[in-house]
């Protein structure tokens, strides 16, 4: 298997593909007055971890779940096959079809870049529409060499102020922002670490898979040791 295949194999059947939890979703949507029939785009929905929460806030929603990976899209399609409110589309989240009252993007905006992605979405938001997203940022605490070395792979990573400045530059008003709490990270890393342990205990993985497992565990260990230095900034913004 290659790097992408190893990643997808390790992450298969995980409940979510990045930090986040229901309490953080509730916090974000608590700052918005969405209509009960609001049109929602879940951009880069992964396995669909946030869809049930979004629907609980918008009971008559029309929700489009967009995902580039066919395996994740298939999981969402199966999970919500009996729910007419949910439509699943494999495609580029930079070019969604339609106009929405809310674009929700948990941890996937870095693929587009904050400012570029938000600018592109403006044409797909109704007047007064909102975007809620999370993006990696430095918290302002002193940075360790370990954290800086690890996140060098994400050169666009800035501080909280950089993320908010990019949001404003893209034509949005920031309603609220905060770093995701530790519970949102454990909601992601807990199942991932259990998966790593299962794969290691299940026999002798290939050399490539061992390297991939070590890298995944290394990310978890880095967060435990240096998680106060970086985090996912959750931003609630309204188009101007």
Coordinates of C-alpha atoms in Angstrom, one line a residue:
X1 CA 0.0 0.0 0.0
X2 CA 1.1 3.6 -0.6
X3 CA 0.8 6.5 1.9
X4 CA -2.7 7.4 1.0
X5 CA -3.8 3.7 1.0
X6 CA -2.2 3.2 4.4
X7 CA -3.9 6.3 5.8
X8 CA -7.3 5.2 4.6
X9 CA -6.8 1.7 5.9
X10 CA -5.8 2.9 9.3
X11 CA -8.7 5.3 9.4
X12 CA -11.3 3.0 8.0
X13 CA -14.4 2.8 10.2
X14 CA -13.3 5.6 12.6
X15 CA -16.3 7.7 13.7
X16 CA -14.6 11.0 12.7
X17 CA -11.6 12.2 10.8
X18 CA -10.5 15.1 12.9
X19 CA -11.0 16.8 16.3
X20 CA -14.6 17.8 17.1
X21 CA -17.5 16.7 19.2
X22 CA -21.2 17.4 19.7
X23 CA -20.6 20.0 22.4
X24 CA -18.4 22.0 20.0
X25 CA -21.0 21.8 17.3
X26 CA -23.7 23.0 19.7
X27 CA -21.5 25.9 20.8
X28 CA -21.0 27.1 17.3
X29 CA -24.6 26.8 16.1
X30 CA -25.7 28.5 19.3
X31 CA -24.4 31.7 17.8
X32 CA -26.5 31.5 14.7
X33 CA -30.3 31.8 14.2
X34 CA -30.8 29.3 11.4
X35 CA -34.2 28.6 9.9
X36 CA -35.7 25.2 10.6
X37 CA -35.5 24.5 6.9
X38 CA -32.0 26.0 6.3
X39 CA -29.9 24.7 3.4
X40 CA -26.6 23.2 4.7
X41 CA -23.4 22.2 3.0
X42 CA -21.2 19.8 5.0
X43 CA -18.0 20.5 3.1
X44 CA -15.4 17.7 3.4
X45 CA -17.9 15.7 5.5
X46 CA -15.6 12.6 6.0
X47 CA -17.6 9.7 7.5
X48 CA -20.4 12.2 8.4
X49 CA -19.7 12.6 12.1
X50 CA -21.4 16.0 12.4
X51 CA -24.5 15.4 10.2
X52 CA -26.8 14.1 13.0
X53 CA -25.9 17.1 15.1
X54 CA -26.5 19.6 12.3
X55 CA -29.9 18.0 11.6
X56 CA -30.8 18.2 15.3
X57 CA -30.4 22.0 15.1
X58 CA -32.1 22.3 11.8
X59 CA -34.9 19.7 11.8
X60 CA -36.2 20.4 8.3
X61 CA -32.8 21.0 6.7
X62 CA -31.8 20.3 3.2
X63 CA -28.2 19.0 3.7
X64 CA -25.6 18.3 1.0
X65 CA -22.7 16.2 2.3
X66 CA -19.7 16.7 0.0
X67 CA -16.6 14.4 0.1
X68 CA -13.8 13.6 -2.3
X69 CA -13.1 10.1 -1.0
X70 CA -15.5 7.5 -2.3
X71 CA -15.3 5.3 0.8
X72 CA -16.3 8.1 3.1
X73 CA -19.1 9.2 0.8
X74 CA -20.4 5.6 0.7
X75 CA -20.5 5.4 4.5
X76 CA -22.5 8.6 4.7
X77 CA -24.8 7.4 2.0
X78 CA -25.5 4.2 3.8
X79 CA -25.9 5.8 7.2
X80 CA -28.5 8.3 5.9
X81 CA -30.1 6.3 3.2
X82 CA -33.5 6.5 4.8
X83 CA -33.2 10.3 5.6
X84 CA -34.6 12.4 2.7
X85 CA -33.0 15.5 4.2
X86 CA -29.5 14.3 3.3
X87 CA -27.9 14.2 -0.1
X88 CA -24.4 12.9 -0.7
X89 CA -22.1 14.1 -3.4
X90 CA -18.6 13.0 -4.3
X91 CA -16.9 16.2 -5.6
X92 CA -14.7 19.2 -5.0
X93 CA -15.9 21.2 -2.0
X94 CA -14.5 24.3 -3.6
X95 CA -17.2 24.1 -6.3
X96 CA -20.4 23.1 -4.6
X97 CA -23.7 23.1 -6.5
X98 CA -26.3 25.4 -5.0
X99 CA -26.7 28.2 -2.5
X100 CA -26.7 27.5 1.2
X101 CA -27.6 29.2 4.5
X102 CA -24.7 27.5 6.3
X103 CA -21.5 25.9 5.1
X104 CA -20.0 23.7 7.8
X105 CA -16.4 22.6 7.4
X106 CA -14.7 20.6 10.2
X107 CA -11.0 20.6 9.6
X108 CA -11.0 20.4 5.8
X109 CA -10.6 24.1 4.9
X110 CA -6.8 23.8 4.9
X111 CA -7.1 21.9 1.6
X112 CA -8.3 25.2 0.0
X113 CA -6.7 27.7 2.3
X114 CA -8.8 29.8 4.7
X115 CA -9.0 33.0 2.7
X116 CA -9.2 31.4 -0.8
X117 CA -11.8 28.8 0.4
X118 CA -14.0 31.3 2.1
X119 CA -13.9 33.7 -0.9
X120 CA -14.9 30.9 -3.2
X121 CA -17.8 30.0 -0.9
X122 CA -19.3 33.5 -0.9
X123 CA -21.1 32.9 -4.2
X124 CA -22.7 29.8 -2.6
X125 CA -24.0 31.5 0.5
X126 CA -27.3 33.2 0.7
X127 CA -27.4 36.8 2.0
X128 CA -26.5 36.7 5.6
X129 CA -25.3 33.1 5.3
X130 CA -22.8 31.7 7.6
X131 CA -19.6 29.6 7.5
X132 CA -18.4 27.6 10.4
X133 CA -15.0 26.0 10.1
X134 CA -12.0 24.8 12.1
X135 CA -8.4 25.4 11.2
X136 CA -5.1 24.6 12.9
X137 CA -3.4 27.5 14.6
X138 CA -0.8 28.3 17.2
X139 CA -2.4 29.2 20.5
X140 CA 0.2 31.9 21.5
X141 CA 2.0 29.7 24.0
X142 CA 5.7 29.2 23.6
X143 CA 6.4 26.8 20.8
X144 CA 8.5 23.7 21.4
X145 CA 11.0 22.5 18.7
X146 CA 9.0 19.3 18.6
X147 CA 5.7 21.0 17.7
X148 CA 7.4 23.4 15.2
X149 CA 9.1 20.5 13.5
X150 CA 5.9 18.4 13.2
X151 CA 3.7 21.2 11.9
X152 CA 6.4 22.4 9.4
X153 CA 4.5 20.2 7.0
X154 CA 1.6 22.8 7.2
X155 CA 3.5 26.0 6.3
X156 CA 0.3 28.0 6.1
X157 CA -0.4 27.4 9.8
X158 CA -0.5 30.7 11.7
X159 CA -1.8 32.2 14.9
X160 CA -5.4 32.9 15.9
X161 CA -5.1 36.4 14.6
X162 CA -3.9 35.2 11.2
X163 CA -7.0 32.9 10.8
X164 CA -9.4 35.7 11.8
X165 CA -7.6 38.2 9.5
X166 CA -8.0 35.8 6.6
X167 CA -11.7 35.4 7.4
X168 CA -12.2 39.2 7.4
X169 CA -10.2 39.6 4.2
X170 CA -12.5 37.0 2.5
X171 CA -15.5 39.2 3.2
X172 CA -16.9 37.8 6.4
X173 CA -17.8 39.1 9.9
X174 CA -16.5 36.9 12.7
X175 CA -19.4 36.2 15.2
X176 CA -17.4 34.0 17.6
X177 CA -14.3 31.9 17.8
X178 CA -12.5 29.6 20.3
X179 CA -10.1 26.8 20.3
X180 CA -11.7 23.4 20.5
X181 CA -11.5 21.8 24.0
X182 CA -9.5 18.7 24.8
X183 CA -12.7 16.7 24.6
X184 CA -12.9 17.3 20.9
X185 CA -9.4 16.0 20.4
X186 CA -10.0 12.8 22.5
X187 CA -13.2 12.2 20.5
X188 CA -10.9 11.8 17.5
X189 CA -7.7 10.4 19.0
X190 CA -9.4 7.9 21.3
X191 CA -10.8 5.7 18.5
X192 CA -7.7 6.3 16.4
X193 CA -5.4 5.1 19.1
X194 CA -7.5 2.0 19.7
X195 CA -7.4 1.3 15.9
X196 CA -3.6 1.6 16.0
X197 CA -3.3 -0.9 18.9
X198 CA -5.6 -3.3 17.1
X199 CA -3.6 -3.3 13.9
X200 CA -0.3 -3.7 15.8
X201 CA -1.7 -6.7 17.8
X202 CA -3.2 -8.4 14.7
X203 CA 0.0 -9.6 13.2
X204 CA 3.1 -8.4 11.5
X205 CA 2.1 -5.3 9.4
X206 CA 4.2 -4.4 6.4
X207 CA 7.2 -2.1 6.9
X208 CA 5.2 0.7 5.2
X209 CA 2.2 0.2 7.4
X210 CA 4.4 0.1 10.5
X211 CA 5.8 3.5 9.6
X212 CA 2.3 4.8 9.0
X213 CA 1.1 3.5 12.4
X214 CA 4.2 5.1 14.1
X215 CA 3.4 8.4 12.4
X216 CA -0.2 8.3 13.6
X217 CA 0.8 7.5 17.2
X218 CA 3.5 10.2 17.0
X219 CA 0.9 12.8 16.3
X220 CA -1.2 11.6 19.2
X221 CA 1.8 11.7 21.5
X222 CA 2.8 15.2 20.3
X223 CA -0.7 16.5 21.2
X224 CA -0.5 14.9 24.7
X225 CA 2.9 16.5 25.3
X226 CA 2.5 19.9 23.5
X227 CA -1.2 20.3 22.9
X228 CA -1.3 23.6 24.7
X229 CA 0.9 25.1 21.9
X230 CA -1.5 24.5 19.0
X231 CA -5.2 23.8 18.5
X232 CA -8.1 23.8 16.1
X233 CA -9.6 27.3 16.1
X234 CA -13.4 27.1 15.5
X235 CA -14.7 30.1 13.8
X236 CA -18.3 31.2 13.3
X237 CA -18.5 33.8 10.5
X238 CA -21.3 35.5 8.5
X239 CA -20.8 36.7 5.0
X240 CA -21.0 40.5 4.5

